[in-house]
Coordinates of C-alpha atoms and ligand atoms in Angstrom, one line a residue:
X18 CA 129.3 257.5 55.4
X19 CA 130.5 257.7 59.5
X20 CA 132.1 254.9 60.6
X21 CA 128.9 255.1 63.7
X22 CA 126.0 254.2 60.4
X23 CA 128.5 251.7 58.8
X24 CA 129.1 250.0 62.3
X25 CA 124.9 250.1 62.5
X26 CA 124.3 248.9 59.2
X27 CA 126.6 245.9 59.8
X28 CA 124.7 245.2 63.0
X29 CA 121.2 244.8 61.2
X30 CA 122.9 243.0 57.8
X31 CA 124.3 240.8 60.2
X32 CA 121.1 240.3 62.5
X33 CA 118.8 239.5 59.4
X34 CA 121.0 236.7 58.3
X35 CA 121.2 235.1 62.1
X36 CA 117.1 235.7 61.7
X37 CA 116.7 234.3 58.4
X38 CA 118.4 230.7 59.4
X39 CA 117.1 230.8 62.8
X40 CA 114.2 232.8 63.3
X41 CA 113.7 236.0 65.3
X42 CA 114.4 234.8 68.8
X43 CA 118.4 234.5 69.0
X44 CA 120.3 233.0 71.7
X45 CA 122.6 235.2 74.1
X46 CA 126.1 234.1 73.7
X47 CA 125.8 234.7 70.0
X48 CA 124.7 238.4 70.4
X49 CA 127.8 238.4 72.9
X50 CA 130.2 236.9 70.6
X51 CA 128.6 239.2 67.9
X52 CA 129.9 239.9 64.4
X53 CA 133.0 240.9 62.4
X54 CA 133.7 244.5 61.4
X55 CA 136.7 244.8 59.4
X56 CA 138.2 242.4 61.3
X57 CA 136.7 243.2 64.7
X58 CA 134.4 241.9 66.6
X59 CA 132.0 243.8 67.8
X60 CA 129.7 242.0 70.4
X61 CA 125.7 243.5 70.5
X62 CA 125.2 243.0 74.3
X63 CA 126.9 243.6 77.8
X64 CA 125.5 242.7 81.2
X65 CA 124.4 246.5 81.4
X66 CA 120.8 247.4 79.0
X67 CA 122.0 250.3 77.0
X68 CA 124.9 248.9 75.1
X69 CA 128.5 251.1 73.4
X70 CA 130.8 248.9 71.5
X71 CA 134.3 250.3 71.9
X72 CA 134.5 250.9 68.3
X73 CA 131.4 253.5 68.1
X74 CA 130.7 256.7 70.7
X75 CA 127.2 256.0 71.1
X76 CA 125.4 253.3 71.8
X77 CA 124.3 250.5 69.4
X78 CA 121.6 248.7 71.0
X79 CA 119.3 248.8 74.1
X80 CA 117.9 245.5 76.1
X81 CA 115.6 244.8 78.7
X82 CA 116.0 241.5 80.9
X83 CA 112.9 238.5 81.0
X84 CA 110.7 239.4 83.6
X85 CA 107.2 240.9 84.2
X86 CA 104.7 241.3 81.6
X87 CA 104.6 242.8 78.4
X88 CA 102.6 245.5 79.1
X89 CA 105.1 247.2 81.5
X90 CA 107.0 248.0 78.6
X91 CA 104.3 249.9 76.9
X92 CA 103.0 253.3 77.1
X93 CA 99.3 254.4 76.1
X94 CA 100.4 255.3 73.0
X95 CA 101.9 252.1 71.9
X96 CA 105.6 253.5 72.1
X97 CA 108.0 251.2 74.2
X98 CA 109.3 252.8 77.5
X99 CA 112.6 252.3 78.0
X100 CA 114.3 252.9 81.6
X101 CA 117.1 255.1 82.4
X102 CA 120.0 253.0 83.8
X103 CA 119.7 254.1 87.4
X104 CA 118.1 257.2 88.2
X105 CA 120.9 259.7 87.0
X106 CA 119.0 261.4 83.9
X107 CA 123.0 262.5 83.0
X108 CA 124.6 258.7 83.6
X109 CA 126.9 258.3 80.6
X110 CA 124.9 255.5 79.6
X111 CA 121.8 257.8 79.1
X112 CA 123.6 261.0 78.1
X113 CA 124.5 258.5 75.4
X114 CA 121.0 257.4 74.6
X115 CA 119.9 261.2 74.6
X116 CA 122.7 261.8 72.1
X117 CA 121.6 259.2 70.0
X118 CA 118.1 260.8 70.0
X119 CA 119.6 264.0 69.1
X120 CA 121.5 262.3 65.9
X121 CA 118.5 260.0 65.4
X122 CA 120.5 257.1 65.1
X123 CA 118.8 254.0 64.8
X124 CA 119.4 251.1 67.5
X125 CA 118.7 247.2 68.2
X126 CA 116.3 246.4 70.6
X127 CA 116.6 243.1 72.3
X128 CA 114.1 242.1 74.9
X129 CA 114.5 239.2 76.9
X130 CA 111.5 236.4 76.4
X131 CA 113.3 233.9 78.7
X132 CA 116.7 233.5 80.4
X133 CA 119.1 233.7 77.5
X134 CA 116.8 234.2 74.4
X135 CA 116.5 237.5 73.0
X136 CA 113.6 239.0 70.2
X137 CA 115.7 241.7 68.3
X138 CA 113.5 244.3 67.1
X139 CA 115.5 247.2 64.7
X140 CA 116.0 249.5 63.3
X141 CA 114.2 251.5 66.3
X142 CA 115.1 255.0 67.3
X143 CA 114.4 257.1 70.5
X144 CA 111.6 259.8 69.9
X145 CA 111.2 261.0 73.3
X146 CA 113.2 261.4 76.7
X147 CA 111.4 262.0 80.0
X148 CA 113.5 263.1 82.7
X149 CA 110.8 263.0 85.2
X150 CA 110.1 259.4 84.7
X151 CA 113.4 258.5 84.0
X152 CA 112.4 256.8 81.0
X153 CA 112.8 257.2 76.7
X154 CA 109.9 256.4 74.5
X155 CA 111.1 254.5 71.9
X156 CA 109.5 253.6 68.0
X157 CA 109.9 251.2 65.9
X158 CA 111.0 251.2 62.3
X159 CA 110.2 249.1 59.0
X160 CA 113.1 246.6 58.3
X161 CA 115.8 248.9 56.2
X162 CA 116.5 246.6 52.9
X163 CA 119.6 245.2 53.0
X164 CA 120.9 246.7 50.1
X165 CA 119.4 249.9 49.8
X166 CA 122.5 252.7 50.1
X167 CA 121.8 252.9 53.8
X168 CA 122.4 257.0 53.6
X169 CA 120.1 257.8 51.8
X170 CA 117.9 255.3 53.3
X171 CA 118.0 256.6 56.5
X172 CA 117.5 260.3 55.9
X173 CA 114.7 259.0 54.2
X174 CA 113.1 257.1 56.8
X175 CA 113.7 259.6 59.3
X176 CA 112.1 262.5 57.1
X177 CA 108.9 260.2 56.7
X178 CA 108.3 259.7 60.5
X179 CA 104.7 259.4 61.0
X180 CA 103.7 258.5 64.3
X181 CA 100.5 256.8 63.7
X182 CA 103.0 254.6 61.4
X183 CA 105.6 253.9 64.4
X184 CA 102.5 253.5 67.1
X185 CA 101.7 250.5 65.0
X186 CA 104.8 249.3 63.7
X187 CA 105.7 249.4 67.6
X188 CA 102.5 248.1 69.0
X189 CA 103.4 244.4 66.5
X190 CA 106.3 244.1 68.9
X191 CA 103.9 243.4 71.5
X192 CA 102.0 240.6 69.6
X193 CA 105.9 239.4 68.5
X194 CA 106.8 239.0 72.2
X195 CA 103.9 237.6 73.2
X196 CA 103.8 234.6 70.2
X197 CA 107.8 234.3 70.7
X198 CA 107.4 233.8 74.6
X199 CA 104.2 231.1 74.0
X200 CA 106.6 229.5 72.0
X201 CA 109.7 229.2 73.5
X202 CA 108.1 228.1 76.7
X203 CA 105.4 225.4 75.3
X204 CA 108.5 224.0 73.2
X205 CA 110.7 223.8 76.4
X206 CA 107.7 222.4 78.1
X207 CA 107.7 219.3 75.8
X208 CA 111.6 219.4 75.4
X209 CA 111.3 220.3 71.9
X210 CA 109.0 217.5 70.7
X211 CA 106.2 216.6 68.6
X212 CA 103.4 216.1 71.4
X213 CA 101.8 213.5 69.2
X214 CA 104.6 211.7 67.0
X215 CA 107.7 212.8 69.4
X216 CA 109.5 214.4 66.3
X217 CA 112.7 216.3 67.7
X218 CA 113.4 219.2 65.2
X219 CA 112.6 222.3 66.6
X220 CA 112.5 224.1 63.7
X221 CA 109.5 222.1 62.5
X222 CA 107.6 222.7 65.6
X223 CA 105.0 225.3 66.6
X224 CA 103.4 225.9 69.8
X225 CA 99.5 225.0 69.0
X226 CA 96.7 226.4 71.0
X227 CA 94.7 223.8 72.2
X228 CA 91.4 226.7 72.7
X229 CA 91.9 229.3 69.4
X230 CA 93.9 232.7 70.6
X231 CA 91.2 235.0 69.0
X232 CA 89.1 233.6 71.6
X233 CA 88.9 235.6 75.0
X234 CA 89.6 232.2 76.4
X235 CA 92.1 231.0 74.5
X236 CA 95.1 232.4 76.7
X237 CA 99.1 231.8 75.3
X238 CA 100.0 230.1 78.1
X239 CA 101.5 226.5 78.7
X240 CA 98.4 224.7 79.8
X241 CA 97.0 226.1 76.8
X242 CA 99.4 224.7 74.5
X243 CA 100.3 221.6 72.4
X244 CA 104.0 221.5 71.4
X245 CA 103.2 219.9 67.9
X246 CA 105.2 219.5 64.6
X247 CA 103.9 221.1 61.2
X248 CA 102.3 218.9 60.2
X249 CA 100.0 217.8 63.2
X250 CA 99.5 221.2 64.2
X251 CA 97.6 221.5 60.7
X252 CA 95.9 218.6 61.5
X253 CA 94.6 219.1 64.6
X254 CA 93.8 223.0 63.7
X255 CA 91.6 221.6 61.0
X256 CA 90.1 218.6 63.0
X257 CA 91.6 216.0 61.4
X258 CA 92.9 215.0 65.0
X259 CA 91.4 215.4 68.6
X260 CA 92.8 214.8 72.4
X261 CA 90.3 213.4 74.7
X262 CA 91.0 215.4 78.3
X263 CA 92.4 212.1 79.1
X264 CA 95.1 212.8 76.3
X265 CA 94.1 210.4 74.2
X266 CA 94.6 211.0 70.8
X267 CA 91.7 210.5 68.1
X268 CA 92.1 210.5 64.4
X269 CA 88.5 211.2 62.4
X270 CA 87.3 208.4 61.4
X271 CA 86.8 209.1 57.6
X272 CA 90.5 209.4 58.1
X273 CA 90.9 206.2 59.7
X274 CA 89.0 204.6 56.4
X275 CA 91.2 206.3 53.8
X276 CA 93.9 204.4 52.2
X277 CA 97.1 206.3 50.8
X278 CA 100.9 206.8 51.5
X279 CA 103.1 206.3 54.0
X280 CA 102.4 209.5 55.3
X281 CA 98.4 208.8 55.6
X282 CA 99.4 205.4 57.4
X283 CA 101.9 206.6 60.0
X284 CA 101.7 209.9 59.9
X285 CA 97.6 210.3 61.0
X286 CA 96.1 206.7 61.2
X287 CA 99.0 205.8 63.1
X288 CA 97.9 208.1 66.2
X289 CA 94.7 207.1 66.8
X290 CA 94.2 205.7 70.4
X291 CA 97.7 206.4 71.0
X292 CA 98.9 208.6 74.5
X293 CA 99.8 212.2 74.1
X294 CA 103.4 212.6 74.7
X295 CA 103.1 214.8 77.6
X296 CA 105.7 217.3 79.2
X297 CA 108.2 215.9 82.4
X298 CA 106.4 217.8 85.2
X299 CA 103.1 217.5 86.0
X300 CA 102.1 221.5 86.4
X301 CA 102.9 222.2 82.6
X302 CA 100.6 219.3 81.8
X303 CA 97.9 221.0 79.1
X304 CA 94.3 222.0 81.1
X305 CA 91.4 219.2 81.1
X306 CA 89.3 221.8 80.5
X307 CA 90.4 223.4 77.4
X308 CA 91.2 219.5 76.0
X309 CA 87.7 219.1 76.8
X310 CA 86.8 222.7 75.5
X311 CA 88.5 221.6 72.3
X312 CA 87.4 217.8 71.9
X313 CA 83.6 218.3 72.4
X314 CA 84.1 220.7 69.1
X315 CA 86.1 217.7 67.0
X316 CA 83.5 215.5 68.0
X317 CA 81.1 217.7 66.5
X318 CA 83.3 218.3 63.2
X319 CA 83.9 214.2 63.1
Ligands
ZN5 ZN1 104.1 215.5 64.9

């Protein structure tokens, strides 16, 4: 094998293992740092998007900064649209983009959900270059196993391309983003605690919706969310709990008359007609009217 796929192959082995202890949205000085390849280091980004290590002739991965909305990066088709650097089609940066089309070599994508936090996305390979536009299509792959021989692997994966396969494999990235972003911002919002019981582990917390996404209303955005820990976020997704617009929590009152554990005691029973623990400034507070949207409904399931 070239030393270009073993170099790649590294990459994603070591990518899944940072994702596997710490989830898909990795911080920036770790992708900087990077990882070791027979005894070099090989960072995964550079200030500039499309990315060469010294050790490989092409590039290895391909990043867009935090800003504007997800769509931008989108085509009709699903397909991510990724920019030329500058407007040179034959920059060495895209001539080596094109070349890695050509070879259909597969790449990292990182986009940027918020200053310094990256969602990796790979393998994902270049299937078109538009000249005119000064932008690549790009698709996105199925996750190569680990230890699959990676040769063979790949020539597979490239022979099967199906585009109806990559539209959607590519069009889940969107949904990834867009769930990553709610998180990371809702979490921030309540400095990575427990809205109701002020737990501090961010691994254990998720970013509720206080009005259900699959509802046109129910918008991932800040107001719209509860930073809550596992536990709570269960709870108050199956009514066990409700916030009064005045964020005051209530715990259902068949609830309130059970007697168990510790758990039962402090855990639920404990909240009731306690204050939601709410974020330090006052414009990421969550919206009176989707509290209210949400209570009427557990007053209903009470
Ligand atoms: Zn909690």
């Amino acid at each position: 094998m070239d030393i270009d796929l073993q170099v790649r192959i590294a990459a994603f082995n070591w990518l899944s293992e940072q994702v596997n202890s710490q989830g898909d949205v990795l911080p920036r000085k770790l992708l900087e740092s990077g990882f070791d390849f027979q005894g070099q280091r090989i960072p995964l980004v550079a200030p500039q998007g499309i990315f060469k290590p010294q050790i490989l002739d092409l590039p290895l991965s391909i990043t867009t900064a935090p800003k504007g909305p997800y769509d931008d990066y989108f085509g009709k088709d699903n397909f991510l649209i990724y920019r030329y650097r500058g407007t040179d089609p034959n920059h060495r940066d895209n001539g080596g983009l094109r070349k890695v089309f050509e070879l259909k070599r597969p790449l990292v994508y990182f986009h940027g959900i918020e200053p310094g936090k990256y969602l990796a996305t790979y393998p994902v390979y270049i299937i078109g270059d538009d000249p005119s536009n000064l932008t690549f299509k790009v698709a996105v792959d199925d996750a190569i196993p680990v230890y699959e021989p990676a040769e063979t692997n790949f020539a597979r994966q490239v022979a099967e391309v199906s585009d109806a396969r990559h539209a959607y494999l590519t069009s889940t990235v969107k949904i990834r983003l867009r769930q990553r972003s709610f998180r990371e911002k809702v979490l921030d919002a309540y400095k990575s605690q427990c809205a109701f019981c002020r737990l501090k582990h961010r691994e254990l917390l998720d970013a509720a919706h206080i009005i259900p996404d699959n509802l046109p209303e129910g918008k991932s955005t800040i107001e719209n969310g509860l930073s809550l820990c596992k536990l709570h976020h269960a709870a108050y997704d199956s009514f066990l709990i409700g916030v009064t617009p005045d964020y005051i929590i209530h715990v259902r009152e068949d609830i309130l008359e059970e007697e168990d554990g510790p758990v039962l005691q402090h855990g639920l029973k404990g909240l009731h007609r306690t204050k939601l623990i709410l974020p330090v400034s006052k414009d990421k507070y969550p919206s009176k009217d989707a509290l209210d949207w949400r209570y009427s409904r557990f007053t209903k399931a009470s």
